[in-house]
């Protein structure tokens, strides 16, 4: 295996990022070159919580992902889709995982990330129609723009319309307009792809091309 002359210095830079409270490194040509290499190899990302800071993939790998707590039961055919943990509850667990100083910012994004509470239309006490199934995930990572507080991407698997034979989709988003999209003809395929995303975290969204995602 060829010797990498930059390996030791790059590892030092990763250690420096992790030991800095704001993920900072000196702004010199040698450190900028190291950051370029680390970003290219997906070992470091922009830090969503500190402007001009960085965060390492190995530190993000220690963070939890958030999804419906009974997602495995749905994948295994043990529950119906409408029995999934609500998005608001999933989002609550994400917020509670953050340091106190990050929670207000995260809460300000609740409507964008978790959406509104579904209200089923009823007539004479009978539900007339159901909103399409939509289940939220939050995973450590980054995209074309930094992630949400705590360095999280958010996304979902969802029906395109409420009919039983509806196609599905899986979407991932950063804090701005970066999006990775996967179209699926069935719920089972969408949930399998969702599980692949969860298993792959942390990542830069551009790495999802290997899983068949397209980008906006």
XYZ file of N, CA, C and O in Angstrom:
864
model
N 0.852 -1.194 0.000
C 0.000 0.000 0.000
C 0.889 1.245 0.000
O 1.802 1.360 0.816
N 0.628 2.198 -0.932
C 1.468 3.403 -0.986
C 1.369 4.199 0.307
O 0.313 4.277 0.934
N 2.465 4.791 0.689
C 2.490 5.618 1.890
C 1.827 6.954 1.608
O 2.099 7.600 0.600
N 0.937 7.378 2.480
C 0.271 8.676 2.353
C 1.028 9.680 3.208
O 0.979 9.614 4.448
N 1.727 10.624 2.583
C 2.527 11.575 3.370
C 1.690 12.523 4.220
O 2.211 13.174 5.123
N 0.391 12.611 3.914
C -0.481 13.541 4.651
C -1.242 12.868 5.787
O -1.898 13.558 6.571
N -1.171 11.551 5.883
C -2.045 10.825 6.803
C -1.895 11.296 8.246
O -2.889 11.580 8.923
N -0.677 11.393 8.730
C -0.475 11.755 10.136
C -0.982 13.156 10.424
O -1.648 13.394 11.442
N -0.692 14.097 9.509
C -1.147 15.472 9.735
C -2.673 15.547 9.679
O -3.305 16.233 10.503
N -3.268 14.832 8.730
C -4.728 14.859 8.626
C -5.383 14.287 9.880
O -6.413 14.797 10.346
N -4.789 13.245 10.450
C -5.324 12.695 11.700
C -5.193 13.696 12.838
O -6.071 13.809 13.700
N -4.103 14.463 12.826
C -3.928 15.508 13.826
C -5.012 16.574 13.694
O -5.550 17.068 14.694
N -5.354 16.912 12.448
C -6.406 17.903 12.213
C -7.758 17.378 12.692
O -8.538 18.112 13.313
N -8.042 16.108 12.442
C -9.290 15.522 12.953
C -9.351 15.592 14.475
O -10.387 15.944 15.051
N -8.247 15.272 15.119
C -8.202 15.357 16.587
C -8.421 16.792 17.051
O -9.127 17.039 18.047
N -7.827 17.739 16.330
C -7.952 19.152 16.701
C -9.409 19.611 16.591
O -9.926 20.330 17.464
N -10.088 19.187 15.525
C -11.495 19.544 15.354
C -12.319 19.014 16.525
O -13.154 19.720 17.097
N -12.074 17.761 16.885
C -12.872 17.131 17.940
C -12.590 17.713 19.316
O -13.475 17.695 20.183
N -11.407 18.251 19.518
C -11.075 18.818 20.822
C -11.411 20.304 20.920
O -11.362 20.876 22.007
N -11.763 20.917 19.789
C -12.154 22.324 19.808
C -13.633 22.432 20.132
O -14.453 21.728 19.538
N -14.042 23.323 21.044
C -15.468 23.463 21.365
C -16.299 23.978 20.196
O -17.520 23.821 20.192
N -15.655 24.585 19.193
C -16.375 25.102 18.029
C -15.921 24.434 16.731
O -16.283 24.876 15.639
N -15.126 23.379 16.832
C -14.665 22.669 15.640
C -13.726 23.470 14.772
O -13.738 23.335 13.537
N -12.872 24.281 15.394
C -12.004 25.186 14.643
C -10.607 24.611 14.456
O -10.128 23.818 15.263
N -9.956 25.037 13.365
C -8.541 24.760 13.137
C -7.899 26.044 12.628
O -8.602 26.943 12.150
N -6.577 26.176 12.726
C -5.922 27.397 12.253
C -6.188 27.647 10.769
O -6.310 26.708 9.977
N -6.292 28.919 10.417
C -6.567 29.299 9.028
C -5.252 29.561 8.308
O -4.855 30.693 8.049
N -4.549 28.489 8.009
C -3.276 28.572 7.289
C -3.351 27.651 6.081
O -4.190 26.740 6.027
N -2.476 27.841 5.081
C -2.540 26.986 3.887
C -2.451 25.495 4.192
O -3.174 24.695 3.587
N -1.590 25.091 5.123
C -1.439 23.665 5.424
C -2.728 23.087 5.992
O -3.151 21.979 5.615
N -3.377 23.822 6.887
C -4.625 23.337 7.466
C -5.761 23.372 6.449
O -6.619 22.473 6.426
N -5.786 24.385 5.592
C -6.814 24.440 4.551
C -6.663 23.264 3.590
O -7.653 22.668 3.165
N -5.427 22.928 3.248
C -5.198 21.773 2.370
C -5.664 20.485 3.047
O -6.263 19.603 2.401
N -5.387 20.371 4.352
C -5.822 19.174 5.081
C -7.345 19.085 5.104
O -7.920 18.003 4.907
N -8.015 20.207 5.325
C -9.475 20.204 5.336
C -10.038 19.812 3.973
O -11.032 19.081 3.890
N -9.411 20.271 2.913
C -9.856 19.880 1.568
C -9.786 18.370 1.396
O -10.713 17.740 0.878
N -8.693 17.777 1.853
C -8.559 16.316 1.756
C -9.587 15.611 2.630
O -10.205 14.613 2.217
N -9.800 16.118 3.830
C -10.735 15.474 4.760
C -12.179 15.605 4.287
O -12.973 14.675 4.445
N -12.515 16.737 3.699
C -13.860 16.892 3.146
C -14.049 15.981 1.935
O -15.103 15.365 1.774
N -13.034 15.882 1.095
C -13.135 15.046 -0.103
C -13.290 13.576 0.248
O -13.966 12.822 -0.463
N -12.681 13.159 1.344
C -12.766 11.755 1.773
C -13.905 11.515 2.757
O -14.008 10.432 3.340
N -14.757 12.527 2.946
C -15.929 12.435 3.824
C -15.548 12.119 5.274
O -16.307 11.462 5.985
N -14.402 12.613 5.706
C -14.004 12.460 7.106
C -14.330 13.697 7.940
O -14.292 13.637 9.166
N -14.636 14.811 7.274
C -14.993 16.048 7.967
C -16.069 16.764 7.163
O -16.117 16.659 5.933
N -16.921 17.499 7.891
C -18.037 18.220 7.289
C -18.107 19.619 7.907
O -17.563 19.856 8.992
N -18.845 20.546 7.263
C -19.112 21.831 7.924
C -19.933 21.606 9.193
O -20.811 20.741 9.227
N -19.650 22.381 10.213
C -20.359 22.255 11.484
C -21.615 23.119 11.452
O -21.540 24.334 11.295
N -22.780 22.486 11.596
C -24.040 23.219 11.538
C -24.225 24.165 12.713
O -25.004 25.114 12.635
N -23.524 23.939 13.802
C -23.745 24.712 15.027
C -22.778 25.873 15.201
O -23.028 26.753 16.039
N -21.688 25.884 14.440
C -20.675 26.937 14.612
C -20.193 27.396 13.240
O -19.612 26.617 12.483
N -20.431 28.648 12.930
C -20.021 29.217 11.652
C -18.511 29.065 11.482
O -17.744 29.366 12.398
N -18.111 28.589 10.325
C -16.712 28.356 9.972
C -16.070 27.229 10.778
O -14.859 27.038 10.711
N -16.872 26.485 11.540
C -16.353 25.329 12.260
C -16.533 24.059 11.445
O -17.160 24.046 10.379
N -15.986 22.980 11.952
C -16.026 21.692 11.269
C -16.440 20.612 12.274
O -16.380 20.815 13.486
N -16.849 19.471 11.738
C -17.198 18.339 12.582
C -16.708 17.085 11.875
O -16.691 17.025 10.643
N -16.275 16.090 12.628
C -15.728 14.884 12.019
C -16.809 13.811 11.869
O -17.737 13.720 12.671
N -16.627 12.992 10.847
C -17.565 11.884 10.639
C -17.515 10.910 11.803
O -18.545 10.355 12.200
N -16.337 10.705 12.372
C -16.248 9.732 13.470
C -16.953 10.229 14.721
O -17.487 9.421 15.495
N -17.016 11.548 14.921
C -17.791 12.052 16.063
C -19.285 11.949 15.788
O -20.075 11.623 16.685
N -19.700 12.199 14.542
C -21.115 12.055 14.203
C -21.565 10.601 14.277
O -22.738 10.324 14.549
N -20.641 9.672 14.051
C -20.986 8.251 14.109
C -21.407 7.827 15.513
O -22.046 6.776 15.681
N -21.075 8.629 16.512
C -21.465 8.310 17.884
C -22.852 8.832 18.235
O -23.373 8.555 19.317
N -23.450 9.609 17.334
C -24.773 10.188 17.591
C -25.871 9.218 17.184
O -25.709 8.422 16.251
N -27.021 9.289 17.840
C -28.139 8.423 17.452
C -28.840 8.954 16.204
O -28.782 10.148 15.892
N -29.495 8.077 15.491
C -30.462 8.468 14.473
C -31.855 8.369 15.089
O -32.058 7.675 16.090
N -32.818 9.058 14.478
C -34.177 9.071 15.006
C -35.155 8.657 13.902
O -35.094 9.158 12.779
N -36.030 7.738 14.253
C -37.044 7.229 13.340
C -38.165 6.654 14.192
O -38.053 6.596 15.431
N -39.242 6.253 13.569
C -40.351 5.658 14.327
C -39.842 4.488 15.148
O -39.137 3.611 14.628
N -40.181 4.461 16.423
C -39.643 3.413 17.301
C -40.205 2.031 16.983
O -39.694 1.029 17.478
N -41.226 1.978 16.156
C -41.778 0.694 15.733
C -41.608 0.483 14.216
O -42.359 -0.274 13.602
N -40.610 1.143 13.635
C -40.351 0.989 12.203
C -40.024 -0.460 11.852
O -40.492 -0.987 10.836
N -39.231 -1.114 12.683
C -38.868 -2.511 12.412
C -40.108 -3.401 12.381
O -40.187 -4.346 11.585
N -41.081 -3.091 13.231
C -42.312 -3.882 13.257
C -43.099 -3.701 11.961
O -43.707 -4.653 11.451
N -43.089 -2.490 11.408
C -43.761 -2.264 10.131
C -43.042 -3.006 9.013
O -43.667 -3.683 8.195
N -41.707 -2.910 8.988
C -40.925 -3.602 7.957
C -41.160 -5.108 8.041
O -41.235 -5.803 7.023
N -41.308 -5.604 9.267
C -41.543 -7.026 9.465
C -42.985 -7.458 9.279
O -43.315 -8.636 9.467
N -43.875 -6.511 8.932
C -45.265 -6.846 8.688
C -46.085 -7.095 9.939
O -47.178 -7.670 9.866
N -45.596 -6.619 11.096
C -46.279 -6.885 12.361
C -47.302 -5.812 12.717
O -48.157 -6.040 13.586
N -47.212 -4.636 12.099
C -48.167 -3.560 12.349
C -48.572 -2.935 11.025
O -47.909 -3.108 10.003
N -49.661 -2.188 11.040
C -50.103 -1.439 9.867
C -49.375 -0.093 9.817
O -48.942 0.426 10.857
N -49.231 0.488 8.632
C -48.514 1.765 8.522
C -49.068 2.871 9.408
O -48.317 3.687 9.944
N -50.393 2.900 9.599
C -50.962 3.989 10.398
C -50.723 3.827 11.896
O -51.104 4.679 12.688
N -50.053 2.724 12.284
C -49.704 2.534 13.696
C -48.306 3.047 14.019
O -47.860 2.974 15.171
N -47.603 3.586 13.030
C -46.251 4.089 13.265
C -46.241 5.210 14.303
O -47.188 5.989 14.411
N -45.129 5.300 15.050
C -44.941 6.415 15.985
C -45.121 7.731 15.233
O -44.557 7.915 14.151
N -45.883 8.682 15.786
C -46.108 9.955 15.097
C -44.817 10.750 14.909
O -43.887 10.677 15.712
N -44.794 11.545 13.839
C -43.623 12.371 13.555
C -43.307 13.332 14.700
O -42.130 13.593 14.998
N -44.330 13.878 15.339
C -44.090 14.824 16.433
C -43.325 14.156 17.571
O -42.449 14.780 18.192
N -43.625 12.908 17.840
C -42.925 12.179 18.903
C -41.484 11.906 18.525
O -40.565 12.022 19.357
N -41.249 11.548 17.260
C -39.873 11.335 16.783
C -39.078 12.635 16.917
O -37.936 12.641 17.397
N -39.697 13.742 16.508
C -39.020 15.037 16.581
C -38.738 15.419 18.028
O -37.682 15.990 18.336
N -39.654 15.115 18.932
C -39.426 15.394 20.358
C -38.158 14.707 20.848
O -37.371 15.290 21.612
N -37.968 13.457 20.467
C -36.785 12.718 20.916
C -35.505 13.333 20.362
O -34.479 13.402 21.053
N -35.551 13.801 19.108
C -34.401 14.503 18.532
C -34.075 15.764 19.336
O -32.920 15.990 19.721
N -35.088 16.585 19.609
C -34.854 17.836 20.350
C -34.269 17.545 21.725
O -33.319 18.198 22.173
N -34.806 16.555 22.420
C -34.337 16.233 23.761
C -32.903 15.715 23.764
O -32.211 15.789 24.787
N -32.426 15.212 22.635
C -31.045 14.720 22.564
C -30.020 15.841 22.455
O -28.832 15.624 22.683
N -30.474 17.044 22.116
C -29.576 18.170 21.870
C -29.198 18.870 23.172
O -29.968 18.867 24.142
N -28.037 19.526 23.200
C -27.724 20.395 24.335
C -28.789 21.485 24.469
O -29.406 21.891 23.475
N -29.011 21.952 25.684
C -30.047 22.953 25.924
C -29.926 24.155 24.993
O -30.941 24.687 24.514
N -28.714 24.574 24.703
C -28.491 25.772 23.910
C -28.935 25.598 22.460
O -29.154 26.582 21.752
N -29.125 24.356 21.998
C -29.515 24.100 20.608
C -31.026 23.847 20.464
O -31.535 23.809 19.354
N -31.725 23.656 21.560
C -33.104 23.190 21.468
C -34.066 24.238 20.910
O -34.987 23.901 20.157
N -33.881 25.504 21.250
C -34.789 26.539 20.751
C -34.708 26.642 19.232
O -35.729 26.766 18.540
N -33.498 26.580 18.686
C -33.334 26.624 17.234
C -34.000 25.415 16.588
O -34.694 25.541 15.567
N -33.808 24.248 17.180
C -34.438 23.047 16.630
C -35.963 23.172 16.670
O -36.655 22.838 15.699
N -36.503 23.664 17.782
C -37.954 23.808 17.908
C -38.519 24.753 16.849
O -39.644 24.565 16.374
N -37.740 25.761 16.469
C -38.219 26.703 15.452
C -38.392 26.040 14.094
O -39.045 26.597 13.204
N -37.826 24.845 13.918
C -37.904 24.125 12.651
C -38.926 22.988 12.687
O -39.050 22.230 11.719
N -39.665 22.883 13.774
C -40.576 21.742 13.955
C -41.569 21.609 12.807
O -41.787 20.509 12.275
N -42.210 22.685 12.412
C -43.244 22.606 11.383
C -42.637 22.181 10.047
O -43.228 21.393 9.301
N -41.443 22.689 9.737
C -40.778 22.335 8.485
C -40.388 20.861 8.480
O -40.568 20.153 7.487
N -39.863 20.392 9.602
C -39.302 19.035 9.664
C -40.374 17.989 9.929
O -40.463 16.973 9.225
N -41.185 18.203 10.952
C -42.157 17.186 11.371
C -43.526 17.381 10.755
O -44.339 16.457 10.749
N -43.799 18.582 10.249
C -45.085 18.829 9.610
C -46.203 19.059 10.608
O -46.016 19.045 11.829
N -47.366 19.275 10.082
C -48.555 19.502 10.911
C -49.138 18.168 11.375
O -48.954 17.145 10.731
N -49.860 18.210 12.470
C -50.600 17.036 12.920
C -51.674 16.720 11.890
O -52.396 17.611 11.420
N -51.760 15.453 11.502
C -52.763 15.059 10.513
C -54.155 15.091 11.133
O -54.373 14.583 12.229
N -55.096 15.694 10.437
C -56.495 15.707 10.871
C -57.303 14.964 9.819
O -57.434 15.424 8.680
N -57.822 13.811 10.179
C -58.602 13.030 9.232
C -59.997 13.643 9.095
O -60.616 14.058 10.071
N -60.456 13.668 7.853
C -61.776 14.221 7.585
C -62.844 13.202 7.978
O -62.764 12.035 7.604
N -63.849 13.621 8.709
C -64.877 12.693 9.178
C -66.266 13.220 8.833
O -66.498 14.429 8.754
N -67.182 12.297 8.623
C -68.572 12.646 8.347
C -69.455 11.699 9.150
O -69.339 10.488 9.005
N -70.278 12.269 10.008
C -71.155 11.471 10.869
C -70.347 10.481 11.717
O -70.752 9.332 11.919
N -69.162 10.948 12.176
C -68.350 10.122 13.062
C -67.540 9.054 12.359
O -66.848 8.269 13.006
N -67.590 8.993 11.027
C -66.844 7.981 10.272
C -65.734 8.679 9.497
O -65.968 9.692 8.819
N -64.515 8.149 9.608
C -63.405 8.741 8.868
C -63.632 8.540 7.381
O -63.801 7.412 6.903
N -63.662 9.638 6.628
C -63.961 9.564 5.194
C -62.715 9.408 4.351
O -62.774 8.867 3.252
N -61.597 9.916 4.817
C -60.366 9.829 4.040
C -59.181 9.930 4.980
O -59.276 10.535 6.042
N -58.090 9.338 4.595
C -56.874 9.377 5.396
C -55.796 10.156 4.666
O -55.688 10.088 3.438
N -55.004 10.877 5.423
C -53.825 11.499 4.825
C -52.827 10.411 4.446
O -52.769 9.363 5.092
N -52.024 10.639 3.423
C -51.004 9.646 3.060
C -50.050 9.387 4.228
O -49.758 10.281 5.017
N -49.567 8.159 4.332
C -48.612 7.793 5.380
C -47.304 8.551 5.162
O -46.813 8.677 4.031
N -46.728 9.056 6.235
C -45.496 9.856 6.176
C -44.728 9.593 7.461
O -45.231 9.859 8.550
N -43.515 9.042 7.361
C -42.751 8.747 8.575
C -41.388 9.423 8.526
O -40.654 9.327 7.546
N -41.073 10.134 9.596
C -39.910 11.002 9.688
C -38.653 10.248 10.118
O -38.723 9.315 10.915
N -37.488 10.669 9.567
C -36.200 10.243 10.098
C -35.291 11.456 10.243
O -35.430 12.441 9.517
N -34.370 11.406 11.194
C -33.294 12.383 11.333
C -32.008 11.602 11.529
O -31.933 10.721 12.391
N -30.997 11.910 10.709
C -29.733 11.172 10.753
C -28.563 12.158 10.774
O -28.642 13.237 10.186
N -27.464 11.811 11.449
C -26.299 12.682 11.449
C -25.713 12.791 10.041
O -25.625 11.797 9.324
N -25.334 14.005 9.654
C -24.722 14.178 8.343
C -24.788 15.612 7.869
O -25.142 16.524 8.618
N -24.479 15.789 6.596
C -24.482 17.114 5.986
C -24.904 16.983 4.539
O -25.055 15.876 4.012
N -25.110 18.132 3.894
C -25.478 18.150 2.489
C -24.771 19.293 1.785
O -23.717 19.744 2.247
N -25.338 19.797 0.694
C -24.752 20.986 0.070
C -24.672 22.160 1.043
O -23.843 23.049 0.898
N -25.558 22.136 2.032
C -25.551 23.112 3.127
C -25.454 22.325 4.437
O -25.780 21.136 4.479
N -25.015 22.956 5.526
C -24.976 22.242 6.810
C -26.350 21.719 7.198
O -27.380 22.133 6.647
N -26.367 20.815 8.161
C -27.611 20.210 8.596
C -28.348 21.042 9.629
O -28.057 22.222 9.844
N -29.301 20.416 10.281
C -30.043 21.029 11.379
C -29.167 21.086 12.630
O -28.076 20.514 12.653
N -29.616 21.764 13.688
C -28.858 21.767 14.943
C -28.457 20.353 15.357
O -29.238 19.412 15.251
N -27.208 20.234 15.796
C -26.668 18.926 16.137
C -26.055 18.218 14.955
O -25.572 17.091 15.066
N -26.080 18.847 13.766
C -25.547 18.269 12.524
C -26.388 17.079 12.061
O -25.891 15.974 11.854
N -27.682 17.354 11.892
C -28.620 16.329 11.439
C -29.237 16.696 10.093
O -29.540 17.861 9.825
N -29.423 15.674 9.274
C -30.269 15.752 8.095
C -31.646 15.216 8.476
O -31.767 14.409 9.395
N -32.671 15.661 7.766
C -33.995 15.123 8.040
C -34.634 14.657 6.736
O -34.288 15.100 5.644
N -35.553 13.739 6.867
C -36.224 13.228 5.682
C -37.367 12.318 6.073
O -37.772 12.249 7.234
N -37.878 11.615 5.090
C -39.036 10.775 5.347
C -39.239 9.782 4.224
O -38.725 9.935 3.122
N -40.011 8.749 4.539
C -40.604 7.875 3.534
C -42.095 8.154 3.567
O -42.687 8.257 4.648
N -42.718 8.270 2.392
C -44.120 8.679 2.388
C -44.837 8.225 1.120
O -44.237 8.034 0.069
N -46.147 8.046 1.274
C -47.016 7.775 0.140
C -47.200 9.044 -0.694
O -47.327 10.146 -0.144
N -47.300 8.895 -2.001
C -47.567 10.047 -2.851
C -49.045 10.409 -2.854
O -49.408 11.559 -3.106
N -49.915 9.438 -2.600
C -51.343 9.711 -2.421
C -51.910 8.615 -1.517
O -51.248 7.588 -1.290
N -53.096 8.805 -0.960
C -53.560 7.924 0.122
C -54.079 6.560 -0.303
O -54.411 5.736 0.543
N -54.146 6.277 -1.594
C -54.676 4.987 -2.036
C -53.742 3.852 -1.653
O -52.521 4.021 -1.569
N -54.308 2.667 -1.469
C -53.529 1.509 -1.025
C -52.392 1.168 -1.983
O -51.317 0.749 -1.567
N -52.591 1.353 -3.272
C -51.554 1.020 -4.254
C -50.650 2.179 -4.610
O -49.941 2.128 -5.633
N -50.624 3.214 -3.784
C -49.841 4.416 -4.086
C -48.355 4.121 -4.186
O -47.813 3.343 -3.403
N -47.650 4.768 -5.138
C -46.188 4.755 -5.076
C -45.703 5.535 -3.866
O -46.460 6.326 -3.277
N -44.468 5.312 -3.503
C -43.854 5.958 -2.354
C -42.605 6.723 -2.803
O -42.155 6.595 -3.946
N -42.052 7.491 -1.882
C -40.792 8.185 -2.126
C -40.035 8.287 -0.805
O -40.627 8.201 0.276
N -38.723 8.447 -0.907
C -37.857 8.726 0.244
C -37.084 10.000 -0.076
O -36.448 10.085 -1.132
N -37.166 10.989 0.802
C -36.473 12.258 0.613
C -35.577 12.548 1.816
O -35.954 12.243 2.956
N -34.404 13.144 1.562
C -33.510 13.644 2.605
C -33.214 15.110 2.320
O -33.058 15.497 1.151
N -33.117 15.930 3.385
C -32.892 17.363 3.245
C -31.830 17.849 4.225
O -31.684 17.297 5.320
N -31.121 18.923 3.825
C -30.249 19.620 4.763
C -31.012 20.822 5.313
O -32.251 20.850 5.261
N -30.308 21.840 5.811
C -30.989 22.973 6.430
C -31.499 23.991 5.419
O -32.186 24.948 5.791
N -31.158 23.802 4.143
C -31.564 24.764 3.126
C -32.305 24.024 2.018
O -33.270 23.327 2.294
N -31.839 24.154 0.760
C -32.575 23.551 -0.344
C -31.913 22.298 -0.893
O -32.312 21.790 -1.944
N -30.914 21.769 -0.193
C -30.310 20.518 -0.626
C -31.269 19.358 -0.389
O -31.858 19.248 0.683
N -31.433 18.498 -1.405
C -32.360 17.373 -1.264
C -31.864 16.181 -2.070
O -31.336 16.328 -3.172
N -32.020 14.998 -1.492
C -31.752 13.732 -2.174
C -33.067 12.975 -2.246
O -33.779 12.861 -1.239
N -33.402 12.446 -3.420
C -34.735 11.918 -3.679
C -34.658 10.506 -4.248
O -33.815 10.211 -5.106
N -35.549 9.647 -3.773
C -35.639 8.282 -4.275
C -37.103 7.942 -4.501
O -37.928 8.094 -3.595
N -37.431 7.488 -5.709
C -38.804 7.121 -6.043
C -38.974 5.614 -5.933
O -38.101 4.845 -6.353
N -40.101 5.200 -5.386
C -40.341 3.773 -5.161
C -41.763 3.402 -5.570
O -42.709 4.127 -5.227
N -41.938 2.289 -6.262
C -43.306 1.887 -6.624
C -44.092 1.294 -5.464
O -45.313 1.214 -5.529
N -43.404 0.873 -4.395
C -44.096 0.192 -3.292
C -43.594 0.688 -1.942
O -42.480 1.213 -1.823
N -44.411 0.456 -0.914
C -44.014 0.774 0.446
C -42.811 -0.061 0.870
O -41.875 0.452 1.486
N -42.823 -1.362 0.564
C -41.738 -2.232 1.008
C -40.396 -1.766 0.479
O -39.395 -1.751 1.206
N -40.356 -1.379 -0.795
C -39.095 -0.906 -1.372
C -38.652 0.401 -0.717
O -37.465 0.606 -0.440
N -39.612 1.291 -0.443
C -39.281 2.563 0.194
C -38.735 2.339 1.600
O -37.752 2.981 2.011
N -39.342 1.429 2.352
C -38.879 1.178 3.717
C -37.514 0.500 3.721
O -36.687 0.761 4.600
N -37.256 -0.369 2.744
C -35.923 -0.968 2.622
C -34.889 0.108 2.353
O -33.799 0.105 2.941
N -35.225 1.059 1.478
C -34.294 2.152 1.185
C -34.106 3.042 2.409
O -32.978 3.494 2.693
N -35.182 3.284 3.144
C -35.081 4.088 4.359
C -34.128 3.422 5.349
O -33.301 4.092 5.986
N -34.217 2.112 5.498
C -33.328 1.394 6.398
C -31.883 1.475 5.925
O -30.962 1.605 6.742
N -31.653 1.446 4.617
C -30.292 1.594 4.083
C -29.719 2.963 4.444
O -28.537 3.082 4.774
N -30.565 3.984 4.377
C -30.126 5.334 4.754
C -29.741 5.369 6.228
O -28.685 5.900 6.597
N -30.576 4.806 7.075
C -30.279 4.780 8.506
C -28.976 4.026 8.784
O -28.164 4.462 9.605
N -28.770 2.921 8.085
C -27.573 2.120 8.297
C -26.312 2.807 7.788
O -25.203 2.481 8.231
N -26.458 3.760 6.856
C -25.303 4.415 6.232
C -24.828 5.656 6.982
O -23.737 6.159 6.704
N -25.635 6.189 7.886
C -25.277 7.432 8.584
C -24.061 7.227 9.481
O -23.871 6.137 10.030
N -23.220 8.285 9.610
C -23.352 9.623 9.021
C -22.820 9.656 7.590
O -22.004 8.821 7.209
N -23.274 10.673 6.837
C -22.827 10.787 5.456
C -23.047 12.202 4.950
O -23.788 12.991 5.535
N -22.367 12.512 3.856
C -22.700 13.675 3.057
C -23.776 13.224 2.076
O -23.685 12.138 1.505
N -24.789 14.037 1.844
C -25.891 13.621 0.987
C -25.427 13.169 -0.386
O -26.067 12.299 -1.005
N -24.305 13.704 -0.890
C -23.869 13.280 -2.219
C -23.456 11.808 -2.252
O -23.418 11.189 -3.317
N -23.189 11.227 -1.074
C -22.868 9.801 -1.022
C -24.086 8.927 -1.288
O -23.939 7.726 -1.574
N -25.289 9.502 -1.201
C -26.495 8.720 -1.418
C -26.700 8.344 -2.883
O -27.572 7.537 -3.207
N -25.886 8.898 -3.776
C -25.946 8.464 -5.180
C -25.691 6.971 -5.286
O -26.257 6.286 -6.148
N -24.839 6.448 -4.404
C -24.540 5.009 -4.423
C -25.750 4.169 -4.053
O -25.794 2.974 -4.369
N -26.761 4.781 -3.403
C -27.986 4.072 -3.039
C -29.112 4.339 -4.021
O -30.263 3.957 -3.778
N -28.797 5.016 -5.135
C -29.808 5.244 -6.158
C -30.585 6.523 -6.023
O -31.598 6.721 -6.711
N -30.153 7.432 -5.149
C -30.852 8.716 -4.994
C -30.457 9.669 -6.102
O -29.338 9.628 -6.617
N -31.391 10.525 -6.464
C -31.106 11.636 -7.361
C -31.153 12.936 -6.552
O -31.639 12.935 -5.406
N -30.686 14.023 -7.144
C -30.549 15.267 -6.398
C -31.261 16.398 -7.119
O -31.314 16.438 -8.359
N -31.791 17.331 -6.308
C -32.518 18.447 -6.908
C -31.564 19.491 -7.461
O -30.372 19.425 -7.244
